[in-house]
GROMACS .gro file of C-alpha atoms in nm:
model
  414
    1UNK     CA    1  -0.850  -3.309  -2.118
    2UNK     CA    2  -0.832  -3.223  -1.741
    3UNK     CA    3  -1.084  -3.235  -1.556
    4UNK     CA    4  -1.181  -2.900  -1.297
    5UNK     CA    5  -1.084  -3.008  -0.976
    6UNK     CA    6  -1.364  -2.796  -0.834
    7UNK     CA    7  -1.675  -2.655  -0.990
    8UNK     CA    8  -1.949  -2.421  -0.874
    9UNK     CA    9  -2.317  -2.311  -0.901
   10UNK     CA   10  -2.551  -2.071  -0.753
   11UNK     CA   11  -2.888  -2.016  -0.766
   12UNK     CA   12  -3.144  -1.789  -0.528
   13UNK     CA   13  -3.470  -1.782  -0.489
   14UNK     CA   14  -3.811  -1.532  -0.354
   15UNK     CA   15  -3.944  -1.537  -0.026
   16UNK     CA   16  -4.226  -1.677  -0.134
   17UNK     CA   17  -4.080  -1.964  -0.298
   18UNK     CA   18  -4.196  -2.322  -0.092
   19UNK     CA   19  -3.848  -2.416  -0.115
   20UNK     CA   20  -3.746  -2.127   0.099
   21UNK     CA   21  -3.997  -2.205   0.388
   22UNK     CA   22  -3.861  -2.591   0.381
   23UNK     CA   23  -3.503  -2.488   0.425
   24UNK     CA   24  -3.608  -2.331   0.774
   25UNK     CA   25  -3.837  -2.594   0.909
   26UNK     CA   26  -3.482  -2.825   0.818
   27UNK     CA   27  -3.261  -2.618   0.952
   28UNK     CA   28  -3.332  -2.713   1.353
   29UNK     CA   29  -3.422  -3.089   1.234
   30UNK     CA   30  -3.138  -3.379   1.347
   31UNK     CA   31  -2.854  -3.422   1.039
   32UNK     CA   32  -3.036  -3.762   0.971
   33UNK     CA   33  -3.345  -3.611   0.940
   34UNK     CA   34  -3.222  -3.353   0.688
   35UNK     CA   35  -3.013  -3.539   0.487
   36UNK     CA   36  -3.287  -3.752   0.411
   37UNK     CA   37  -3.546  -3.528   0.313
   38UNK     CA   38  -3.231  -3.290   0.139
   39UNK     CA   39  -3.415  -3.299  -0.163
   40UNK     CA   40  -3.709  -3.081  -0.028
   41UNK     CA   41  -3.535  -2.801   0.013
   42UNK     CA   42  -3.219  -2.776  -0.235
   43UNK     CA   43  -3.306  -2.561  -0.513
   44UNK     CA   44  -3.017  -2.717  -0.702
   45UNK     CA   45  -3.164  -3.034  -0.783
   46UNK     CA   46  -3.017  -3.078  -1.126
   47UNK     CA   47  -2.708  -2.915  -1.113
   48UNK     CA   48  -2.512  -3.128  -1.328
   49UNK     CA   49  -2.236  -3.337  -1.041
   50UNK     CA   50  -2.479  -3.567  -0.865
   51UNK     CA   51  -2.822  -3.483  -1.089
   52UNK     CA   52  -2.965  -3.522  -0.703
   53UNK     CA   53  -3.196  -3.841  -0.786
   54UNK     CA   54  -3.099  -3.922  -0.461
   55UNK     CA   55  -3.029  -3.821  -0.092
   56UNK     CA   56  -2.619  -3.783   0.007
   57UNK     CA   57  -2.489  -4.070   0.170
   58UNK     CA   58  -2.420  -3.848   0.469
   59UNK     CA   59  -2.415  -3.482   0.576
   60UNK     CA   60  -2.229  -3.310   0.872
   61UNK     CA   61  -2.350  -3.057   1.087
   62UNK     CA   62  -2.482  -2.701   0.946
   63UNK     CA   63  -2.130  -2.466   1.032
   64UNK     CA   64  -2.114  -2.123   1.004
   65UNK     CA   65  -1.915  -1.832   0.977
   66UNK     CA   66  -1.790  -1.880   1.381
   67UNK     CA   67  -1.936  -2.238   1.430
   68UNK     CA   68  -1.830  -2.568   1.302
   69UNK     CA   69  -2.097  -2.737   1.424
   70UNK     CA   70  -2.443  -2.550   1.567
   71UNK     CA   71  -2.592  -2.669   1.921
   72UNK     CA   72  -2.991  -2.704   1.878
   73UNK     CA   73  -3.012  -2.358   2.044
   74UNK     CA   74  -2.766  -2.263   1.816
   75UNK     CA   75  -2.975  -2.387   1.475
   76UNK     CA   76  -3.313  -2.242   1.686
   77UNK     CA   77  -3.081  -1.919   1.649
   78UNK     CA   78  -3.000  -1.923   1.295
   79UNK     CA   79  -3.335  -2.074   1.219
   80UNK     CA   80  -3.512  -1.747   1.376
   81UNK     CA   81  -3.294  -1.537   1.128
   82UNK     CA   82  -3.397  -1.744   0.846
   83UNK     CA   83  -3.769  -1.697   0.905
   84UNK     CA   84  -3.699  -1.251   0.991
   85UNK     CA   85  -3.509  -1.270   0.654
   86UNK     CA   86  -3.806  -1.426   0.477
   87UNK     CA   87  -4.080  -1.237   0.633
   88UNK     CA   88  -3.882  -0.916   0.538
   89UNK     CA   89  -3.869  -1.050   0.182
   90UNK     CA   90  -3.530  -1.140   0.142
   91UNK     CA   91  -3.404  -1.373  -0.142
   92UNK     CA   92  -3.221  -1.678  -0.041
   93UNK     CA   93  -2.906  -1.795  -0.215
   94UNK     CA   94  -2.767  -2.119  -0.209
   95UNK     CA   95  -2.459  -2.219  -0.383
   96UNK     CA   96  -2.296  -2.613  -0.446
   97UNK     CA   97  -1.892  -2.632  -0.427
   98UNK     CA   98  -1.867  -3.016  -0.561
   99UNK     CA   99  -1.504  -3.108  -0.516
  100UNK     CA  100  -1.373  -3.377  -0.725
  101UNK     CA  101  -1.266  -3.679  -0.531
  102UNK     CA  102  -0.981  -3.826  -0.686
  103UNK     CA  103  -0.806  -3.477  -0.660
  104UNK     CA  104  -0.929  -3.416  -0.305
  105UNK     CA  105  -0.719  -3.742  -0.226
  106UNK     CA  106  -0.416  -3.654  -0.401
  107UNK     CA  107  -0.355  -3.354  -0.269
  108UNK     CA  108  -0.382  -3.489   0.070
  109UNK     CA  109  -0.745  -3.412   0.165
  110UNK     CA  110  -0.906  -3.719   0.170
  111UNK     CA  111  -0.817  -4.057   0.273
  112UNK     CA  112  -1.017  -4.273   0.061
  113UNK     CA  113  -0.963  -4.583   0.237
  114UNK     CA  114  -1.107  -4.444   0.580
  115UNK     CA  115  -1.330  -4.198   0.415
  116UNK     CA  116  -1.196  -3.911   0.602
  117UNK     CA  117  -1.227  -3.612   0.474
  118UNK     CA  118  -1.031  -3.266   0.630
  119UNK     CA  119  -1.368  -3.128   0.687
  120UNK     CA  120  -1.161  -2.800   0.937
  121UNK     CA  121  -0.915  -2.721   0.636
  122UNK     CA  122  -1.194  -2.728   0.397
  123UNK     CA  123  -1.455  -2.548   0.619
  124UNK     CA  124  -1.190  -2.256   0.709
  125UNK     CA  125  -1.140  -2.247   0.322
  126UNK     CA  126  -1.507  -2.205   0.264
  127UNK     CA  127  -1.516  -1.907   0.555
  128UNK     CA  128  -1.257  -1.735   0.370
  129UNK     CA  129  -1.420  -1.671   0.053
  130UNK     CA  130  -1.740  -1.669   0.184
  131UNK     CA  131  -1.612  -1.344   0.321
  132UNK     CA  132  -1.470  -1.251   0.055
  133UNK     CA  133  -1.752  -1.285  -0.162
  134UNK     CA  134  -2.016  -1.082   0.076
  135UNK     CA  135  -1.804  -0.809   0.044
  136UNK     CA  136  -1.751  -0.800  -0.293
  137UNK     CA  137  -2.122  -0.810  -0.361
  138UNK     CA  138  -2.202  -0.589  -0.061
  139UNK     CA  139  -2.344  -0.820   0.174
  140UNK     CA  140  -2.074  -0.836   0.458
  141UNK     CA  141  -2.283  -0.591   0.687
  142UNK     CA  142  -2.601  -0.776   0.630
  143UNK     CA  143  -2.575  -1.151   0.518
  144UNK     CA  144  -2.607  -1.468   0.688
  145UNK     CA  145  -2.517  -1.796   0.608
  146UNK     CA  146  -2.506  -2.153   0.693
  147UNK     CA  147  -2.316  -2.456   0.537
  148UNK     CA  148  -2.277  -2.856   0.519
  149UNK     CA  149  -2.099  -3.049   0.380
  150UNK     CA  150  -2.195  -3.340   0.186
  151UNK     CA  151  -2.067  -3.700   0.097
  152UNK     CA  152  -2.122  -3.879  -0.218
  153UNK     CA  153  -1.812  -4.138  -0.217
  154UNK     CA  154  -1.924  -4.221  -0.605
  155UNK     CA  155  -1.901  -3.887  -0.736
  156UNK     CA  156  -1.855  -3.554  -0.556
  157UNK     CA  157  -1.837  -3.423  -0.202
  158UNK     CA  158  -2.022  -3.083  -0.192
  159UNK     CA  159  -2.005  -2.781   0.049
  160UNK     CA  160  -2.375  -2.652   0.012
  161UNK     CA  161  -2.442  -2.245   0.139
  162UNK     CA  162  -2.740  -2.077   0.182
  163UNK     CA  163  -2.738  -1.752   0.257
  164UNK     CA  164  -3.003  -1.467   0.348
  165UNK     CA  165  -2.992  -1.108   0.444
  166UNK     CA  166  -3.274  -1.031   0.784
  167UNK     CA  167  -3.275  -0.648   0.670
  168UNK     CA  168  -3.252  -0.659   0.308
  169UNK     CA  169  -3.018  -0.449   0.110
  170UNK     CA  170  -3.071  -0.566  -0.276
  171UNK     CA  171  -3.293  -0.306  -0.482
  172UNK     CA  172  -3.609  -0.406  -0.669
  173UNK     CA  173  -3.650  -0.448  -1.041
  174UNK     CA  174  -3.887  -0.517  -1.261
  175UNK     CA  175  -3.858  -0.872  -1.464
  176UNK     CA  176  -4.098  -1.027  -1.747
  177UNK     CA  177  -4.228  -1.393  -1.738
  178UNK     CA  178  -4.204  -1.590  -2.033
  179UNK     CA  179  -4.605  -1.485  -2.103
  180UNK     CA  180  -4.505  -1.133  -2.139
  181UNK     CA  181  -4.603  -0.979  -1.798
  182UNK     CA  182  -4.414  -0.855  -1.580
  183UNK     CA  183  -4.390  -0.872  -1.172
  184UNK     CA  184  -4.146  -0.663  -0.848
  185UNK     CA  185  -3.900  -0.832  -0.703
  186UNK     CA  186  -3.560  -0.821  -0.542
  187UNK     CA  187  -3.233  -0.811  -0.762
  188UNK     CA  188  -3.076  -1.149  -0.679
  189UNK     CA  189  -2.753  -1.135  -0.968
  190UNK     CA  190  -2.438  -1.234  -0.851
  191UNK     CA  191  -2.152  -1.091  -1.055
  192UNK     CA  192  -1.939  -1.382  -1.251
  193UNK     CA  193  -1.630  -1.233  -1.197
  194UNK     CA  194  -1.696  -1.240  -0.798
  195UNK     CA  195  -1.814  -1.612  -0.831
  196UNK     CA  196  -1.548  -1.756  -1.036
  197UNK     CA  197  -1.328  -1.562  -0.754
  198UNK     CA  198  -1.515  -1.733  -0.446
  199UNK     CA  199  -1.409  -2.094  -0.664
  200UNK     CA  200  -1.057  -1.952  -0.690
  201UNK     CA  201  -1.030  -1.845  -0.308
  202UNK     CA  202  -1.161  -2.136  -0.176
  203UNK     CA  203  -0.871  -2.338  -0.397
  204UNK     CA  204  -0.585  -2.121  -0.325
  205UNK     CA  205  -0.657  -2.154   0.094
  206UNK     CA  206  -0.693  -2.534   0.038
  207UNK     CA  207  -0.334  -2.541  -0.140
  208UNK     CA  208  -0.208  -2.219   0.022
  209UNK     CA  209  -0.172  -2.064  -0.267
  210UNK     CA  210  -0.085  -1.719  -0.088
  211UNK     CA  211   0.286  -1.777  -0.036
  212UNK     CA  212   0.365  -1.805  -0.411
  213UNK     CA  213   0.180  -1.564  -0.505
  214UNK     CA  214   0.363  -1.358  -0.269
  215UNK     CA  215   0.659  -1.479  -0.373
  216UNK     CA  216   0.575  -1.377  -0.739
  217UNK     CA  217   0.537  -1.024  -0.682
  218UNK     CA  218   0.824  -0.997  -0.453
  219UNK     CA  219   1.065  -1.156  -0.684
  220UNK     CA  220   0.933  -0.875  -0.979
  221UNK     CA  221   0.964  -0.588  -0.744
  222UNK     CA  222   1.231  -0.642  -0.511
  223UNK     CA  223   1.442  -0.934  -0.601
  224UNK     CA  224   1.506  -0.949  -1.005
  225UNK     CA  225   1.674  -0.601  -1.129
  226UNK     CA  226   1.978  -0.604  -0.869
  227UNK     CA  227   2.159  -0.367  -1.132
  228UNK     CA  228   1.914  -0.051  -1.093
  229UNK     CA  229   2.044   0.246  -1.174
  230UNK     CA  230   2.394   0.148  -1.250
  231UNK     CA  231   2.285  -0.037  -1.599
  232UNK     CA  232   2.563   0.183  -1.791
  233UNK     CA  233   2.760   0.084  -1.578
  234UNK     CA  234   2.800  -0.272  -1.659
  235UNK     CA  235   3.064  -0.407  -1.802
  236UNK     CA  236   2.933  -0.647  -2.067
  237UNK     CA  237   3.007  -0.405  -2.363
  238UNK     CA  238   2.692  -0.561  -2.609
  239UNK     CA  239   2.508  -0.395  -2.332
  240UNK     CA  240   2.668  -0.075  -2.326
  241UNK     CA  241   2.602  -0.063  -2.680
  242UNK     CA  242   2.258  -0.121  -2.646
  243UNK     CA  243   2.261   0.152  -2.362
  244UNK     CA  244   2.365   0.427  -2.579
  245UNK     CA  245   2.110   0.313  -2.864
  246UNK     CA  246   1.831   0.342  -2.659
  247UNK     CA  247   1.948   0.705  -2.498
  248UNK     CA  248   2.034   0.822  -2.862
  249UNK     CA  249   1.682   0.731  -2.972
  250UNK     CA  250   1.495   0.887  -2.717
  251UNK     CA  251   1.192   1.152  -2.778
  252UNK     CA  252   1.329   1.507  -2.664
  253UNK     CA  253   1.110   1.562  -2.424
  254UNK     CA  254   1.209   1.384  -2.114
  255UNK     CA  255   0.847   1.359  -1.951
  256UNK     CA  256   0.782   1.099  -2.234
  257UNK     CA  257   1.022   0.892  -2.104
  258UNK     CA  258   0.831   0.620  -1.938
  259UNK     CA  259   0.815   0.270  -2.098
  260UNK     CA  260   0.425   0.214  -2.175
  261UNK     CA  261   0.359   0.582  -2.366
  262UNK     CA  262   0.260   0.564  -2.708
  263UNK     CA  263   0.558   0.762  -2.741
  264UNK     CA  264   0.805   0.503  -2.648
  265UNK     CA  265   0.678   0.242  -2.889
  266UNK     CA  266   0.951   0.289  -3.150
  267UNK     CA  267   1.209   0.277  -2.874
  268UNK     CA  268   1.034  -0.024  -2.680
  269UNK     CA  269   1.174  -0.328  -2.853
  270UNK     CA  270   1.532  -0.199  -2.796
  271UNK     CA  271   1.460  -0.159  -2.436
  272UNK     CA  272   1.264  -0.542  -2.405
  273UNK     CA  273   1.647  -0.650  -2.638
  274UNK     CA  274   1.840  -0.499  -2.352
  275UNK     CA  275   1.586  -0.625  -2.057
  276UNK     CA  276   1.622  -0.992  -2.161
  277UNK     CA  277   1.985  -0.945  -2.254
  278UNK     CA  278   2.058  -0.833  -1.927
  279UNK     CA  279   1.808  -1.140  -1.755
  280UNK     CA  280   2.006  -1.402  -1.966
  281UNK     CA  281   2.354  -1.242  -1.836
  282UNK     CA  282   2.311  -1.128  -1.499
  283UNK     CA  283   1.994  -1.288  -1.302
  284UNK     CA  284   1.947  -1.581  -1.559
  285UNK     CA  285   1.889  -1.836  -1.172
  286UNK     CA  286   1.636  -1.535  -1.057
  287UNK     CA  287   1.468  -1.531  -1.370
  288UNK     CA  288   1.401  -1.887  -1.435
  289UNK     CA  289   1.309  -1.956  -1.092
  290UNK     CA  290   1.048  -1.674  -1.159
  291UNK     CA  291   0.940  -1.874  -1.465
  292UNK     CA  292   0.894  -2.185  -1.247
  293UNK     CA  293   0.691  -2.040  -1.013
  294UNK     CA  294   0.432  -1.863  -1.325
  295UNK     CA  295   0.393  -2.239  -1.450
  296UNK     CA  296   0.321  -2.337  -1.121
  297UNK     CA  297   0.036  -2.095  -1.092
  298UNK     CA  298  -0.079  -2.152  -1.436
  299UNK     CA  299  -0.121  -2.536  -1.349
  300UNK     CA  300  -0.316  -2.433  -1.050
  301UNK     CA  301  -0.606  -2.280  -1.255
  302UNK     CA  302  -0.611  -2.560  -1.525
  303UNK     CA  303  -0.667  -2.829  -1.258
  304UNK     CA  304  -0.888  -2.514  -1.102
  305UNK     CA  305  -1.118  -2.458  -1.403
  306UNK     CA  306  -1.029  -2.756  -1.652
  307UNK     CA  307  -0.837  -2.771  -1.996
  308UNK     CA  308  -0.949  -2.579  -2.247
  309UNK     CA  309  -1.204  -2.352  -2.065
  310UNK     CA  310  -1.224  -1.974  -2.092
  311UNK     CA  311  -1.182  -1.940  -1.725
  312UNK     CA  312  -0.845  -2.189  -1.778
  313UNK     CA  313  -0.721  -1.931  -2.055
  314UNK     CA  314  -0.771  -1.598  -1.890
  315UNK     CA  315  -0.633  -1.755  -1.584
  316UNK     CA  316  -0.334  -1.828  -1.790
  317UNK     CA  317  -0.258  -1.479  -1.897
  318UNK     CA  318  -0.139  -1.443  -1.529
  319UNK     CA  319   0.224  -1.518  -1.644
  320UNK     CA  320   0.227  -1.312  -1.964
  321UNK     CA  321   0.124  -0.989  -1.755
  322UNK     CA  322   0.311  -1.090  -1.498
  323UNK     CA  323   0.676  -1.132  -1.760
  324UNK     CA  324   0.493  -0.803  -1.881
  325UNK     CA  325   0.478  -0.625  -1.581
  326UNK     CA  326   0.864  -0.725  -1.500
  327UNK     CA  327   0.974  -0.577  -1.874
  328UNK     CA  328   0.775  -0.241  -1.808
  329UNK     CA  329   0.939  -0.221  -1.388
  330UNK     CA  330   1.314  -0.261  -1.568
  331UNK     CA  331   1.247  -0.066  -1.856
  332UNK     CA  332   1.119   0.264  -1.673
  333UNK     CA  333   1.416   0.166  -1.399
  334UNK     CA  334   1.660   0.215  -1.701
  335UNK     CA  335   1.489   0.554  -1.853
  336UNK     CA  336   1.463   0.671  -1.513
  337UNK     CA  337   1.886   0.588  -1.485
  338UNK     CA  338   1.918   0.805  -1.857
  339UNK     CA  339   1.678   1.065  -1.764
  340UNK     CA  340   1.969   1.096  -1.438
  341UNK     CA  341   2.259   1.071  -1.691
  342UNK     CA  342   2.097   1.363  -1.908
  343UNK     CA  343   2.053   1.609  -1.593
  344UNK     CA  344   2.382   1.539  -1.534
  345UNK     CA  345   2.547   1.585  -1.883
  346UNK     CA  346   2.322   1.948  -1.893
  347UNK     CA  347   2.373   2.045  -1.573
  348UNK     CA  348   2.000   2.024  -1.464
  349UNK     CA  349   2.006   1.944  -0.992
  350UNK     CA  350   1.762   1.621  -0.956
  351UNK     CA  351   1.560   1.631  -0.645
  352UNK     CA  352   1.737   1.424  -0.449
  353UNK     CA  353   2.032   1.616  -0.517
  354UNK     CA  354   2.205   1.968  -0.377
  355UNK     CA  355   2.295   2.240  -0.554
  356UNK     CA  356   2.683   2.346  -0.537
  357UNK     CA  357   2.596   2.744  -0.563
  358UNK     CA  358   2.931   2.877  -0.538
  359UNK     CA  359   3.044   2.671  -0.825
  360UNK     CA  360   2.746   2.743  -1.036
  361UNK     CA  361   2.788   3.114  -0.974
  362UNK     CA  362   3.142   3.099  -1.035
  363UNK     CA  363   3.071   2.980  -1.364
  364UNK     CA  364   2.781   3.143  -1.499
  365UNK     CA  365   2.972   3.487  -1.388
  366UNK     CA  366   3.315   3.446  -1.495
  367UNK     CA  367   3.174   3.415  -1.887
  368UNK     CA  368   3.077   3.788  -1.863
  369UNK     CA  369   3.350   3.896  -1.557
  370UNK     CA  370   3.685   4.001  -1.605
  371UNK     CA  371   3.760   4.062  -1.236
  372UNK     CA  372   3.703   3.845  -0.957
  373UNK     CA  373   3.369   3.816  -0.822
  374UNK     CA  374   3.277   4.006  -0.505
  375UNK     CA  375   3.180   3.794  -0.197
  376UNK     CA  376   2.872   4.028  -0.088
  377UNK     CA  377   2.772   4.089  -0.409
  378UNK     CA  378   2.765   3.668  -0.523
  379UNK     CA  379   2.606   3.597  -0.135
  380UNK     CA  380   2.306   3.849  -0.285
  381UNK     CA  381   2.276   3.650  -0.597
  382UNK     CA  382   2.271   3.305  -0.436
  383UNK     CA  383   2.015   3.383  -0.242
  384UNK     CA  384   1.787   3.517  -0.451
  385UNK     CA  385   1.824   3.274  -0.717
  386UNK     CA  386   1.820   3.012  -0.473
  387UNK     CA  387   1.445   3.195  -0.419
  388UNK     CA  388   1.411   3.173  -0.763
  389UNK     CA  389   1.502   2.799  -0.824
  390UNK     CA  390   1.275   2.687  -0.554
  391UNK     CA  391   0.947   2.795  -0.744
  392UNK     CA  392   1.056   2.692  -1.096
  393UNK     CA  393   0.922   2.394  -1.258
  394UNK     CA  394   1.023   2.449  -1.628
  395UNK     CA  395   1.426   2.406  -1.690
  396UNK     CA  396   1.428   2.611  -1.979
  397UNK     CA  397   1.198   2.904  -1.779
  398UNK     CA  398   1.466   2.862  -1.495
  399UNK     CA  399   1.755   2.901  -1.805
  400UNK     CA  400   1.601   3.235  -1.923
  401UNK     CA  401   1.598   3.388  -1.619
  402UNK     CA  402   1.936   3.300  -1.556
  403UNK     CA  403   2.012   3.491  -1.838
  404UNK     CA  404   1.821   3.795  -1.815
  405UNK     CA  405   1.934   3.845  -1.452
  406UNK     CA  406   2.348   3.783  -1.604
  407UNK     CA  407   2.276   4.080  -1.835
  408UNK     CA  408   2.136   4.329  -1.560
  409UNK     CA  409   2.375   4.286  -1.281
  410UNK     CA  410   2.687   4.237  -1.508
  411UNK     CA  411   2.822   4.519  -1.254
  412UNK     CA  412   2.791   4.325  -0.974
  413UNK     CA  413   3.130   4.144  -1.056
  414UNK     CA  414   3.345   4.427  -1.145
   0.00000   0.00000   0.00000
């Protein structure tokens, strides 16, 4: 089973709390100072890495969003903030990153033997989702926040946050005690989905993690699917085959033709046949070194969340939508490239494409004309079915009116 290579948890608590009150009067002490009386005023005391029976070996300076390390005035500063935060009744969240130390040194963050730890990578890291996470949970325009990180060269080191808001934003509610009464105060939930994000933010800037991810979705949507829009044109004939299936089997109307409608389900499998045909024949390279890159990624999140987890296998359904969302950008690629050939077959002008008049004219009046067709007389038509054409959005309105207007000017071409 492997182990998470990082692991998170929050907690906040009132203004009123003792705990809250402690944090300030620490937060303009000396770092030996605080780290030996850190038990006072963590609220995490047994949050299942260190159990906290004891004080951290050693702690660096508070940093903060701009700061790596605050001056005294600087901590007078923040501590000010601290105390306007709690006298405005503001809860105070602190959150524990505990980093696993074995992994910290194998990727090349820690050097065990002179306990030196890449405090600026992992403090930018921090700042990044930090951000991150105040604007998901609407905080960005009104949260503070200080930081330090902790040592514990038996178990864990730990980034410990607390964070406050001077004016605060978060509503009231109305909570029951375990007796059965009830009591005001300010709504301190974090959503999960935003915290398990901050874990997965702060991971992905410690391995930049952006670049193949990037490289992912530009490999889906610009690199793999060289053959767009010439697929009947290719000359592997099993495919050609295929082609002509799929375009037989069609639904008749053409604004169904898009590869995740209900409509398209009986059709769908064909199209997936000819999508991995056409992978295994003509981008096989591109394809597997898309493949390479999704296991990548979804050996990221195990070491990210551990074996086995819940977070692990959601995580892990990144490379099935991902495979998914390749199959559904080739497969409307190829109904768009039908939809093309049927305009064509019927004689129905795309957008992108002109309309020869003269040569439509000539044909649509030389069914019912037995003399040549006047030049005046076929300028006046053109142009006012050109009119015509321009406002039409239904072919088969468009058809009708063809029609109708063939039968009344029939005398125009004799």
């Amino acid at each position: 089973m492997v182990q998470a290579a990082i692991v998170m948890k929050w907690k906040f608590i009132m203004a009123n709390n003792q705990k809250f009150q402690k944090y300030i009067n620490y937060i303009d002490r000396d770092e030996a100072t605080r780290t030996k009386e850190f038990h006072q005023y963590n609220i995490l005391e047994n949050d299942g890495y260190n159990h906290y029976m004891e004080d951290p070996e050693k702690s660096t300076g508070l940093f903060t969003e701009n700061k790596d390390q605050l001056s005294f005035d600087e901590r007078q500063q923040m501590k000010k903030l601290f105390q306007i935060a709690q006298k405005n009744d503001s809860l105070m969240w602190q959150d524990v990153v505990s980093f696993d130390t074995n992994w910290l040194t194998e990727v090349g963050l820690y050097d065990r033997e002179n306990k030196v730890l890449n405090e600026p990578k992992l403090k930018n890291a921090i700042r990044i989702a930090m951000k991150e996470q105040l604007n998901a949970e609407n905080l960005k325009n009104s949260a503070v926040w200080t930081a330090a990180i902790h040592y514990n060269e038996l178990h864990h080191i730990h980034v410990h946050i607390a964070i406050v808001e001077p004016n605060p934003t978060r509503k009231y509610g109305t909570f029951s005690r375990k007796d059965g009464s009830t009591y005001e105060a300010r709504k301190g939930y974090r959503s999960k989905r935003n915290v398990d994000r901050f874990r997965s933010r702060v991971m992905s800037q410690l391995l930049d993690r952006d670049q193949p991810l990037a490289q992912i979705s530009s490999m889906i949507r610009n690199q793999i699917g060289k053959q767009k829009g010439n697929m009947r044109q290719l000359p592997d004939s099993e495919l050609r085959y295929l082609y002509n299936q799929i375009y037989q089997s069609l639904p008749p109307d053409r604004s169904k033709w898009k590869y995740n409608m209900n409509t398209m389900n009986s059709v769908r499998p064909k199209i997936d046949r000819f999508n991995k045909m056409y992978l295994d024949t003509y981008e096989k390279d591109e394809f597997n070194e898309l493949q390479n890159l999704l296991n990548e990624n979804s050996a990221f999140y195990m070491t990210l969340y551990g074996e086995g987890t819940k977070e692990y296998q959601r995580a892990n359904d990144f490379k099935v939508n991902k495979n998914a969302e390749l199959y559904s950008l080739l497969g409307n690629s190829l109904l768009k490239e039908m939809s093309n050939q049927y305009q064509e077959e019927h004689g129905i002008p795309t957008k992108n494409s002109s309309v020869d008049w003269d040569k439509l004219m000539s044909k649509q009046y030389q069914k019912n004309s037995s003399g040549p067709v006047q030049a005046a007389d076929l300028s006046k038509v053109k142009k006012a079915l050109k009119k015509d054409f321009q406002s039409v959005k239904n072919q088969q309105i468009y058809l009708n009116n063809m029609r109708e207007r063939e039968q009344q000017d029939q005398g125009f071409s004799r």
